[in-house]
Amino acid sequence: MPVLKKIALTITSAALLSGFILSPAVAADKDKSDDKQPKPPSTMSSLGGEQLGKAGTQVNLGAGAPVLPKKLSGRSWIVADAESGDVLAAHNAHWRLPPASTLKMLFADTVLPALQPTQTHTVSESELAGVGEGSSLVGIKEDHTYTVHDLWLGVFLRSGNDAVHVLSEMYGGLPQTVAAMQKHAEELQALDTVVVSPDGYDAPRQVSSAYDLTLIARSGMQKKDFREYAATASADFPGEKKKGKKRESFEIQNTNRLITGDIGVDPYQGIAGVKNGYTTHAGNTFTGVAERNGKVLLVTVMNPSAEESHAVYKEAAHLLDWGFSASGKVTPVGQLVPPKSLDTGISTGGKGAAPAADQGTGGQAKAAHASAASKGSSGVGVALAIIGGLLVVVAAGVFLVNRRWPVPGLGSRPASEADGPEAEAPEADGPEAKDSGATADAVPAAEPAAPAAEDAGKPADKS
């Protein structure tokens, strides 16, 4: 009997020992897997407030405030009041990440005021030579003439890199455009942003942040033409010229799924823009603006890890829903700062940020297929009616926000100054360039165009 007991104890001890040995191995494998996930840097800018410089989710819930949505997978996101500048909640707000085509907001905010919408331009072969394979295109043809208005529709609706390159050449060339965008980013205090290509395609060192993209969107939405382009759901775009025939047009639709909707995504009530993006390196990115009951919110989501279709839009919609419910019930975690040139006398907190480069890694748009009601003196948003295609107006519809969104201290600006200073037009003999970079949403041109699909293709990663 003692012998049997000894054998039993030996077997039991061996089993327990094997369990202790195997368990740490499993845990180690899990830790190793977790280590593969990118982590935010330990030190980030705290421009706008100390909490915004901290890693992880930042929110100060008050009495009656709803909890944040569950299963938010974006590497970085932010929800802010567009008018007051209050940041209601954020997650790694200053993490510098590839922006994809959301960088086109900065391109438009920089270049729009310098080019008249009725100006025409005949496209040369060299202007399209630098648009890389896999880029999102609107379908511009060499030796064809387009108006600036046409080209901006191609930028905002189809995220066309071909349109970006042509407009950049009209502005003075790609290098001059990139330099102007960088200068404008620094004026806006979007100091996490490094511009390498105007279209947002993956490029070494090209980064931005959820905080910066929100600042840029807020600046762009001060401009009437920017607002109208960003809110346009569909439009007619000039097609190919054919000998002996009248030049026809084809329909293009906005790739912003919170405007047009898609399978599994409904148009968001109160949406008014702004811009989506995708590259293999950046993942999906999105900045949106929406208005409900007189409240205007901005949201940015960068690179959600969720594998479900259109996760970036779904997470943005959940954050907007939360923001509208939480407004007035949370203590802001920070502020959207005003441009450098504006002396507001308001302390924004935080220690600021050095320019990202030192830290490593106007015309009025006439929106086609959309009509806006006349604006009231109160500046309340007006309904944007969508006609054409299979689009329908749902719920309270899609709204075009025409109210002025002052940064702090600008509430009393005269109407003549409302759109901000005009950008200097480039000299006619500005530098020429060929850029091999391309962007971003991988929406190939089609003529006639079917409803665009943001994820229709995967551009090569050039970074």
Short mmCIF file of C-alpha atoms in Angstrom, two decimals:
data_model
loop_
_atom_site.label_atom_id
_atom_site.label_comp_id
_atom_site.label_asym_id
_atom_site.label_seq_id
_atom_site.Cartn_x
_atom_site.Cartn_y
_atom_site.Cartn_z
CA MET A 1 0.00 0.00 0.00
CA PRO A 2 2.76 2.53 0.76
CA VAL A 3 4.23 1.76 -2.66
CA LEU A 4 0.89 2.52 -4.40
CA LYS A 5 0.56 5.77 -2.46
CA LYS A 6 4.05 6.78 -3.48
CA ILE A 7 3.29 6.07 -7.14
CA ALA A 8 0.01 8.05 -6.92
CA LEU A 9 1.76 11.02 -5.32
CA THR A 10 4.47 10.94 -7.98
CA ILE A 11 1.88 10.97 -10.79
CA THR A 12 -0.09 13.79 -9.14
CA SER A 13 3.03 15.89 -8.59
CA ALA A 14 4.09 15.40 -12.22
CA ALA A 15 0.65 16.50 -13.44
CA LEU A 16 0.69 19.61 -11.26
CA LEU A 17 4.24 20.44 -12.29
CA SER A 18 3.36 20.14 -15.98
CA GLY A 19 0.43 22.48 -15.40
CA PHE A 20 2.67 25.10 -13.79
CA ILE A 21 5.16 24.80 -16.64
CA LEU A 22 2.57 25.04 -19.42
CA SER A 23 0.53 27.90 -17.97
CA PRO A 24 3.32 30.49 -18.02
CA ALA A 25 4.13 29.43 -21.58
CA VAL A 26 0.58 30.19 -22.69
CA ALA A 27 0.65 33.51 -20.86
CA ALA A 28 3.97 34.37 -22.45
CA ASP A 29 2.55 33.65 -25.91
CA LYS A 30 -0.39 35.90 -25.17
CA ASP A 31 1.88 38.67 -23.97
CA LYS A 32 4.02 38.28 -27.08
CA SER A 33 0.88 38.63 -29.23
CA ASP A 34 -0.15 41.76 -27.33
CA ASP A 35 3.30 43.21 -27.85
CA LYS A 36 2.76 43.08 -31.62
CA GLN A 37 -0.02 45.62 -31.35
CA PRO A 38 1.24 49.20 -31.80
CA LYS A 39 1.34 51.17 -28.58
CA PRO A 40 0.97 54.95 -28.26
CA PRO A 41 4.20 56.74 -27.37
CA SER A 42 4.83 57.34 -23.68
CA THR A 43 5.16 61.07 -24.35
CA MET A 44 2.70 62.93 -26.56
CA SER A 45 1.85 66.57 -27.01
CA SER A 46 -0.50 68.04 -24.41
CA LEU A 47 -1.53 70.94 -26.61
CA GLY A 48 -5.11 71.75 -25.70
CA GLY A 49 -4.90 70.27 -22.20
CA GLU A 50 -2.83 67.96 -20.01
CA GLN A 51 -5.29 65.08 -20.30
CA LEU A 52 -4.95 65.10 -24.07
CA GLY A 53 -1.27 64.20 -23.70
CA LYS A 54 -2.05 61.02 -21.78
CA ALA A 55 -2.30 57.58 -23.35
CA GLY A 56 -5.61 55.76 -23.26
CA THR A 57 -9.18 56.98 -22.96
CA GLN A 58 -9.78 60.35 -21.33
CA VAL A 59 -13.27 61.32 -20.17
CA ASN A 60 -14.68 63.12 -17.12
CA LEU A 61 -18.22 61.86 -16.62
CA GLY A 62 -20.62 63.96 -14.60
CA ALA A 63 -23.99 63.21 -13.06
CA GLY A 64 -26.33 61.61 -15.59
CA ALA A 65 -23.67 61.28 -18.26
CA PRO A 66 -23.86 58.16 -20.43
CA VAL A 67 -20.90 55.81 -20.46
CA LEU A 68 -18.76 55.69 -23.59
CA PRO A 69 -19.69 53.18 -26.30
CA LYS A 70 -18.30 49.69 -25.81
CA LYS A 71 -15.82 47.99 -28.14
CA LEU A 72 -14.25 51.12 -29.59
CA SER A 73 -11.23 49.79 -31.47
CA GLY A 74 -9.76 52.93 -33.05
CA ARG A 75 -6.10 53.50 -32.20
CA SER A 76 -6.98 57.15 -31.73
CA TRP A 77 -10.24 59.12 -31.60
CA ILE A 78 -11.73 62.37 -30.37
CA VAL A 79 -15.17 63.93 -29.88
CA ALA A 80 -15.39 67.72 -29.67
CA ASP A 81 -17.91 70.56 -29.66
CA ALA A 82 -17.28 72.36 -32.94
CA GLU A 83 -18.41 75.75 -31.66
CA SER A 84 -17.02 75.97 -28.13
CA GLY A 85 -13.97 73.84 -28.91
CA ASP A 86 -14.54 71.65 -25.84
CA VAL A 87 -13.10 68.16 -26.21
CA LEU A 88 -15.73 65.93 -24.63
CA ALA A 89 -13.67 62.74 -24.71
CA ALA A 90 -10.55 61.41 -26.42
CA HIS A 91 -8.37 58.35 -26.83
CA ASN A 92 -4.68 58.86 -27.66
CA ALA A 93 -5.64 62.20 -29.18
CA HIS A 94 -2.09 63.28 -30.11
CA TRP A 95 -0.82 59.91 -31.38
CA ARG A 96 0.88 60.66 -34.70
CA LEU A 97 -0.46 58.20 -37.26
CA PRO A 98 -0.73 58.03 -41.06
CA PRO A 99 -3.80 60.10 -42.02
CA ALA A 100 -4.68 58.67 -45.47
CA SER A 101 -7.12 60.85 -47.44
CA THR A 102 -8.32 62.77 -44.41
CA LEU A 103 -5.22 64.88 -45.16
CA LYS A 104 -7.14 66.16 -48.19
CA MET A 105 -9.04 68.38 -45.73
CA LEU A 106 -5.80 70.30 -45.16
CA PHE A 107 -5.17 70.37 -48.92
CA ALA A 108 -8.60 71.89 -49.52
CA ASP A 109 -8.41 74.34 -46.63
CA THR A 110 -5.07 75.56 -48.00
CA VAL A 111 -5.74 75.68 -51.74
CA LEU A 112 -9.49 76.40 -52.06
CA PRO A 113 -9.29 80.18 -51.47
CA ALA A 114 -6.59 80.65 -54.14
CA LEU A 115 -8.47 79.21 -57.15
CA GLN A 116 -11.70 80.54 -58.61
CA PRO A 117 -14.35 77.82 -59.19
CA THR A 118 -15.10 78.98 -62.76
CA GLN A 119 -11.44 78.85 -63.79
CA THR A 120 -10.79 76.21 -66.46
CA HIS A 121 -7.73 74.05 -67.03
CA THR A 122 -6.66 71.62 -69.75
CA VAL A 123 -4.90 68.65 -68.19
CA SER A 124 -1.49 67.59 -69.46
CA GLU A 125 0.00 64.10 -69.40
CA SER A 126 2.73 65.18 -66.98
CA GLU A 127 0.18 66.32 -64.38
CA LEU A 128 -1.17 62.77 -64.11
CA ALA A 129 2.19 61.00 -64.37
CA GLY A 130 2.83 61.03 -60.63
CA VAL A 131 -0.50 59.46 -59.64
CA GLY A 132 0.47 56.00 -58.45
CA GLU A 133 -1.09 52.65 -59.14
CA GLY A 134 -3.92 51.77 -56.79
CA SER A 135 -4.89 55.40 -56.20
CA SER A 136 -8.47 56.54 -55.85
CA LEU A 137 -9.39 58.33 -59.06
CA VAL A 138 -12.29 60.41 -60.32
CA GLY A 139 -11.45 59.73 -63.95
CA ILE A 140 -9.63 62.81 -65.27
CA LYS A 141 -8.33 62.50 -68.84
CA GLU A 142 -5.30 64.22 -70.31
CA ASP A 143 -5.99 66.86 -72.98
CA HIS A 144 -9.47 67.35 -71.47
CA THR A 145 -10.65 70.63 -69.93
CA TYR A 146 -12.23 70.88 -66.47
CA THR A 147 -13.32 73.72 -64.22
CA VAL A 148 -11.87 74.14 -60.75
CA HIS A 149 -15.37 73.38 -59.48
CA ASP A 150 -15.32 70.02 -61.28
CA LEU A 151 -11.93 69.19 -59.80
CA TRP A 152 -13.02 69.98 -56.23
CA LEU A 153 -16.04 67.71 -56.65
CA GLY A 154 -13.58 65.00 -57.65
CA VAL A 155 -11.50 65.64 -54.52
CA PHE A 156 -14.33 65.74 -51.99
CA LEU A 157 -16.65 63.08 -53.42
CA ARG A 158 -14.37 60.48 -55.00
CA SER A 159 -11.18 61.39 -53.12
CA GLY A 160 -9.53 61.57 -56.53
CA ASN A 161 -5.75 61.76 -56.45
CA ASP A 162 -5.83 62.73 -60.09
CA ALA A 163 -7.86 65.83 -59.16
CA VAL A 164 -5.47 66.63 -56.29
CA HIS A 165 -2.45 66.50 -58.59
CA VAL A 166 -4.05 68.75 -61.21
CA LEU A 167 -5.14 71.32 -58.62
CA SER A 168 -1.67 71.21 -57.07
CA GLU A 169 -0.11 72.04 -60.44
CA MET A 170 -2.57 74.90 -60.85
CA TYR A 171 -1.52 76.16 -57.43
CA GLY A 172 2.14 76.21 -58.43
CA GLY A 173 3.34 72.62 -58.30
CA LEU A 174 3.45 69.76 -55.81
CA PRO A 175 6.42 71.02 -53.75
CA GLN A 176 4.86 74.45 -53.36
CA THR A 177 1.52 72.89 -52.39
CA VAL A 178 3.13 70.64 -49.77
CA ALA A 179 5.04 73.60 -48.32
CA ALA A 180 1.88 75.71 -48.16
CA MET A 181 -0.04 72.89 -46.47
CA GLN A 182 2.70 72.49 -43.86
CA LYS A 183 2.74 76.22 -43.19
CA HIS A 184 -1.04 76.28 -42.85
CA ALA A 185 -0.98 73.29 -40.48
CA GLU A 186 1.45 75.15 -38.24
CA GLU A 187 -0.76 78.26 -38.35
CA LEU A 188 -3.70 76.12 -37.21
CA GLN A 189 -1.48 74.66 -34.45
CA ALA A 190 -1.88 71.23 -36.03
CA LEU A 191 1.65 70.53 -34.85
CA ASP A 192 1.45 66.73 -34.97
CA THR A 193 1.11 66.93 -38.76
CA VAL A 194 3.90 66.36 -41.28
CA VAL A 195 2.90 66.78 -44.94
CA VAL A 196 4.81 64.85 -47.59
CA SER A 197 2.20 64.40 -50.33
CA PRO A 198 -0.94 66.54 -50.79
CA ASP A 199 -3.24 63.58 -51.37
CA GLY A 200 -2.51 61.72 -48.12
CA TYR A 201 -1.03 58.59 -49.64
CA ASP A 202 1.35 56.62 -47.42
CA ALA A 203 4.74 58.30 -47.45
CA PRO A 204 7.73 58.18 -45.08
CA ARG A 205 7.24 60.57 -42.12
CA GLN A 206 3.76 61.66 -43.24
CA VAL A 207 1.60 61.72 -40.10
CA SER A 208 -1.18 63.57 -38.39
CA SER A 209 -3.35 62.93 -35.31
CA ALA A 210 -7.00 62.78 -34.36
CA TYR A 211 -6.55 66.13 -32.61
CA ASP A 212 -4.96 67.77 -35.66
CA LEU A 213 -7.48 66.38 -38.16
CA THR A 214 -10.27 67.76 -35.98
CA LEU A 215 -8.59 71.19 -35.89
CA ILE A 216 -8.21 71.09 -39.68
CA ALA A 217 -11.84 70.09 -40.23
CA ARG A 218 -13.00 72.88 -37.93
CA SER A 219 -11.00 75.40 -39.94
CA GLY A 220 -12.24 74.10 -43.28
CA MET A 221 -15.86 74.19 -42.20
CA GLN A 222 -15.56 77.93 -41.63
CA LYS A 223 -15.56 78.26 -45.43
CA LYS A 224 -18.85 78.09 -47.27
CA ASP A 225 -17.50 76.36 -50.36
CA PHE A 226 -15.66 73.77 -48.24
CA ARG A 227 -18.91 73.05 -46.33
CA GLU A 228 -20.92 72.63 -49.50
CA TYR A 229 -18.43 70.34 -51.22
CA ALA A 230 -18.05 68.23 -48.06
CA ALA A 231 -21.83 67.79 -47.74
CA THR A 232 -22.53 66.97 -51.40
CA ALA A 233 -23.82 63.44 -51.80
CA SER A 234 -23.62 63.09 -55.57
CA ALA A 235 -22.77 65.19 -58.61
CA ASP A 236 -22.27 65.07 -62.37
CA PHE A 237 -18.66 64.95 -63.57
CA PRO A 238 -17.49 65.68 -67.13
CA GLY A 239 -16.82 62.54 -69.14
CA GLU A 240 -14.55 61.73 -72.05
CA LYS A 241 -14.72 63.79 -75.24
CA LYS A 242 -15.61 61.74 -78.29
CA LYS A 243 -15.14 63.07 -81.80
CA GLY A 244 -18.34 64.36 -83.35
CA LYS A 245 -20.36 63.88 -80.15
CA LYS A 246 -21.43 66.15 -77.32
CA ARG A 247 -19.36 65.63 -74.20
CA GLU A 248 -21.41 63.71 -71.69
CA SER A 249 -21.14 63.49 -67.91
CA PHE A 250 -21.35 60.68 -65.42
CA GLU A 251 -22.49 60.58 -61.82
CA ILE A 252 -20.07 60.39 -58.91
CA GLN A 253 -21.11 59.72 -55.32
CA ASN A 254 -19.53 60.66 -52.03
CA THR A 255 -17.46 57.87 -50.46
CA ASN A 256 -18.41 59.15 -46.97
CA ARG A 257 -20.78 56.37 -45.92
CA LEU A 258 -22.39 58.46 -43.18
CA ILE A 259 -23.68 60.70 -46.00
CA THR A 260 -24.63 58.15 -48.66
CA GLY A 261 -25.10 55.02 -46.60
CA ASP A 262 -24.15 51.48 -47.60
CA ILE A 263 -24.91 47.91 -46.68
CA GLY A 264 -24.85 47.86 -42.89
CA VAL A 265 -24.47 51.64 -42.58
CA ASP A 266 -27.36 54.11 -42.58
CA PRO A 267 -26.91 57.79 -43.42
CA TYR A 268 -26.32 59.55 -40.12
CA GLN A 269 -28.98 62.02 -39.01
CA GLY A 270 -27.52 65.51 -39.10
CA ILE A 271 -24.29 64.60 -40.94
CA ALA A 272 -22.67 67.45 -42.87
CA GLY A 273 -19.29 66.00 -44.03
CA VAL A 274 -16.26 65.83 -43.73
CA LYS A 275 -13.73 63.27 -45.15
CA ASN A 276 -12.82 59.60 -45.10
CA GLY A 277 -9.62 57.81 -46.06
CA TYR A 278 -7.93 54.46 -46.45
CA THR A 279 -4.45 53.13 -47.17
CA THR A 280 -2.80 49.84 -46.30
CA HIS A 281 -0.54 51.57 -43.77
CA ALA A 282 -3.07 53.99 -42.27
CA GLY A 283 -6.04 51.68 -42.23
CA ASN A 284 -9.38 53.45 -42.29
CA THR A 285 -9.57 57.04 -41.09
CA PHE A 286 -12.54 59.39 -40.82
CA THR A 287 -13.42 62.87 -39.63
CA GLY A 288 -17.09 63.81 -39.50
CA VAL A 289 -19.28 66.68 -38.40
CA ALA A 290 -22.93 66.53 -37.47
CA GLU A 291 -25.61 68.81 -36.04
CA ARG A 292 -28.60 67.99 -33.86
CA ASN A 293 -30.87 70.36 -32.01
CA GLY A 294 -28.49 73.28 -32.48
CA LYS A 295 -25.45 71.35 -31.23
CA VAL A 296 -22.57 70.77 -33.66
CA LEU A 297 -20.01 68.03 -32.96
CA LEU A 298 -16.80 66.92 -34.62
CA VAL A 299 -15.47 63.37 -34.43
CA THR A 300 -12.29 61.75 -35.73
CA VAL A 301 -11.52 58.02 -35.68
CA MET A 302 -8.17 56.60 -36.85
CA ASN A 303 -7.43 52.99 -37.74
CA PRO A 304 -10.02 50.84 -35.94
CA SER A 305 -8.88 47.26 -35.51
CA ALA A 306 -12.39 45.79 -35.67
CA GLU A 307 -12.73 43.51 -38.66
CA GLU A 308 -16.41 44.25 -39.30
CA SER A 309 -17.32 46.11 -42.48
CA HIS A 310 -17.25 49.91 -42.25
CA ALA A 311 -16.09 49.84 -38.62
CA VAL A 312 -14.68 53.39 -38.89
CA TYR A 313 -18.12 54.81 -39.69
CA LYS A 314 -19.93 52.74 -37.11
CA GLU A 315 -17.53 53.78 -34.36
CA ALA A 316 -17.76 57.42 -35.45
CA ALA A 317 -21.56 57.24 -35.37
CA HIS A 318 -21.51 55.68 -31.89
CA LEU A 319 -19.21 58.45 -30.65
CA LEU A 320 -21.43 61.14 -32.16
CA ASP A 321 -24.50 59.59 -30.51
CA TRP A 322 -22.63 59.57 -27.21
CA GLY A 323 -21.47 63.16 -27.67
CA PHE A 324 -24.96 64.48 -28.30
CA SER A 325 -26.24 62.63 -25.21
CA ALA A 326 -23.27 63.59 -23.03
CA SER A 327 -23.10 67.27 -23.96
CA GLY A 328 -23.46 69.37 -20.80
CA LYS A 329 -22.98 66.31 -18.59
CA VAL A 330 -19.21 65.92 -18.86
CA THR A 331 -16.27 68.10 -17.88
CA PRO A 332 -14.14 68.73 -21.00
CA VAL A 333 -10.81 66.93 -21.11
CA GLY A 334 -9.29 69.69 -23.21
CA GLN A 335 -9.84 72.31 -25.89
CA LEU A 336 -9.43 72.69 -29.64
CA VAL A 337 -6.93 75.54 -29.78
CA PRO A 338 -7.37 78.56 -32.09
CA PRO A 339 -4.95 79.38 -34.91
CA LYS A 340 -1.67 81.02 -33.88
CA SER A 341 -2.59 84.35 -35.45
CA LEU A 342 -5.61 84.77 -33.19
CA ASP A 343 -4.93 86.27 -29.78
CA THR A 344 -7.92 85.12 -27.75
CA GLY A 345 -6.49 85.60 -24.28
CA ILE A 346 -7.82 82.16 -23.38
CA SER A 347 -5.51 79.66 -21.70
CA THR A 348 -5.73 76.24 -23.33
CA GLY A 349 -3.57 74.43 -20.81
CA GLY A 350 -0.92 71.90 -21.65
CA LYS A 351 2.71 72.35 -22.49
CA GLY A 352 2.20 72.56 -26.25
CA ALA A 353 4.17 70.78 -28.89
CA ALA A 354 7.14 71.39 -31.08
CA PRO A 355 6.46 71.10 -34.81
CA ALA A 356 6.11 67.44 -35.72
CA ALA A 357 8.96 67.64 -38.22
CA ASP A 358 11.36 68.05 -35.31
CA GLN A 359 10.01 65.06 -33.43
CA GLY A 360 10.14 62.35 -36.09
CA THR A 361 7.72 59.85 -36.48
CA GLY A 362 -12.50 81.11 -52.73
CA GLY A 363 -15.22 80.23 -54.59
CA GLN A 364 -18.65 79.05 -53.56
CA ALA A 365 -19.48 75.49 -54.56
CA LYS A 366 -22.74 74.80 -56.32
CA ALA A 367 -23.49 71.35 -55.01
CA ALA A 368 -24.98 69.19 -57.71
CA HIS A 369 -27.92 66.97 -56.79
CA ALA A 370 -28.35 69.03 -53.61
CA SER A 371 -30.28 72.14 -52.72
CA ALA A 372 -30.13 74.22 -49.56
CA ALA A 373 -32.92 76.30 -48.05
CA SER A 374 -32.26 79.98 -47.52
CA LYS A 375 -30.26 80.73 -44.38
CA GLY A 376 -31.87 82.34 -41.38
CA SER A 377 -30.19 85.10 -39.45
CA SER A 378 -29.70 82.74 -36.51
CA GLY A 379 -27.33 80.61 -38.53
CA VAL A 380 -29.14 77.34 -37.80
CA GLY A 381 -28.20 74.43 -40.08
CA VAL A 382 -30.42 73.90 -43.12
CA ALA A 383 -31.58 70.68 -44.69
CA LEU A 384 -29.63 69.26 -47.60
CA ALA A 385 -32.00 67.48 -49.96
CA ILE A 386 -30.45 64.61 -51.85
CA ILE A 387 -31.82 63.66 -55.26
CA GLY A 388 -30.41 61.31 -57.87
CA GLY A 389 -29.33 57.70 -57.90
CA LEU A 390 -31.02 55.45 -55.37
CA LEU A 391 -30.49 57.87 -52.50
CA VAL A 392 -33.45 58.77 -50.36
CA VAL A 393 -33.94 61.26 -47.57
CA VAL A 394 -34.32 59.36 -44.32
CA ALA A 395 -35.38 60.43 -40.84
CA ALA A 396 -34.61 64.10 -40.42
CA GLY A 397 -32.42 64.04 -43.51
CA VAL A 398 -28.87 65.11 -44.12
CA PHE A 399 -28.02 68.59 -42.98
CA LEU A 400 -25.69 71.19 -44.42
CA VAL A 401 -24.38 73.32 -41.61
CA ASN A 402 -24.23 76.96 -42.65
CA ARG A 403 -23.76 78.38 -39.20
CA ARG A 404 -20.47 80.04 -38.44
CA TRP A 405 -18.23 78.04 -36.13
CA PRO A 406 -16.05 80.55 -34.33
CA VAL A 407 -12.93 79.47 -32.58
CA PRO A 408 -12.76 81.09 -29.13
CA GLY A 409 -12.91 84.86 -29.35
CA LEU A 410 -14.23 85.05 -32.91
CA GLY A 411 -17.95 85.12 -32.25
CA SER A 412 -18.28 88.77 -33.22
CA ARG A 413 -16.43 88.64 -36.54
CA PRO A 414 -18.08 90.76 -39.24
CA ALA A 415 -19.62 88.77 -42.06
CA SER A 416 -17.06 90.08 -44.53
CA GLU A 417 -14.31 88.37 -42.54
CA ALA A 418 -16.20 85.19 -41.78
CA ASP A 419 -14.28 82.93 -44.13
CA GLY A 420 -10.89 84.07 -42.90
CA PRO A 421 -8.04 85.58 -44.83
CA GLU A 422 -7.61 84.69 -48.47
CA ALA A 423 -4.62 82.47 -49.21
CA GLU A 424 -1.97 83.99 -51.36
CA ALA A 425 -2.14 82.77 -54.94
CA PRO A 426 1.06 81.12 -56.12
CA GLU A 427 3.23 82.68 -58.73
CA ALA A 428 2.57 81.47 -62.25
CA ASP A 429 6.11 80.16 -62.61
CA GLY A 430 6.07 78.15 -59.39
CA PRO A 431 8.16 75.00 -59.18
CA GLU A 432 7.06 72.01 -61.22
CA ALA A 433 7.23 68.51 -59.80
CA LYS A 434 6.38 64.92 -60.43
CA ASP A 435 5.31 63.00 -57.33
CA SER A 436 5.24 59.23 -57.35
CA GLY A 437 3.07 59.14 -54.25
CA ALA A 438 -0.65 58.49 -54.48
CA THR A 439 -3.51 58.02 -52.10
CA ALA A 440 -5.70 56.72 -50.37
CA ASP A 441 -9.28 55.47 -50.63
CA ALA A 442 -8.60 53.08 -53.47
CA VAL A 443 -11.72 54.02 -55.39
CA PRO A 444 -11.03 53.45 -59.09
CA ALA A 445 -12.72 55.75 -61.58
CA ALA A 446 -15.67 54.42 -63.52
CA GLU A 447 -17.46 55.98 -66.43
CA PRO A 448 -20.33 56.03 -65.90
CA ALA A 449 -19.57 55.69 -62.22
CA ALA A 450 -21.33 53.24 -60.00
CA PRO A 451 -21.68 54.13 -56.31
CA ALA A 452 -18.14 54.33 -55.02
CA ALA A 453 -16.82 51.68 -52.66
CA GLU A 454 -14.23 52.89 -50.20
CA ASP A 455 -12.60 49.50 -49.89
CA ALA A 456 -12.83 48.53 -53.55
CA GLY A 457 -9.06 48.02 -53.79
CA LYS A 458 -5.88 48.00 -51.78
CA PRO A 459 -3.22 50.49 -52.85
CA ALA A 460 0.37 49.44 -52.57
CA ASP A 461 2.12 50.58 -49.43
CA LYS A 462 4.76 53.10 -50.55
CA SER A 463 5.98 54.02 -47.07
#
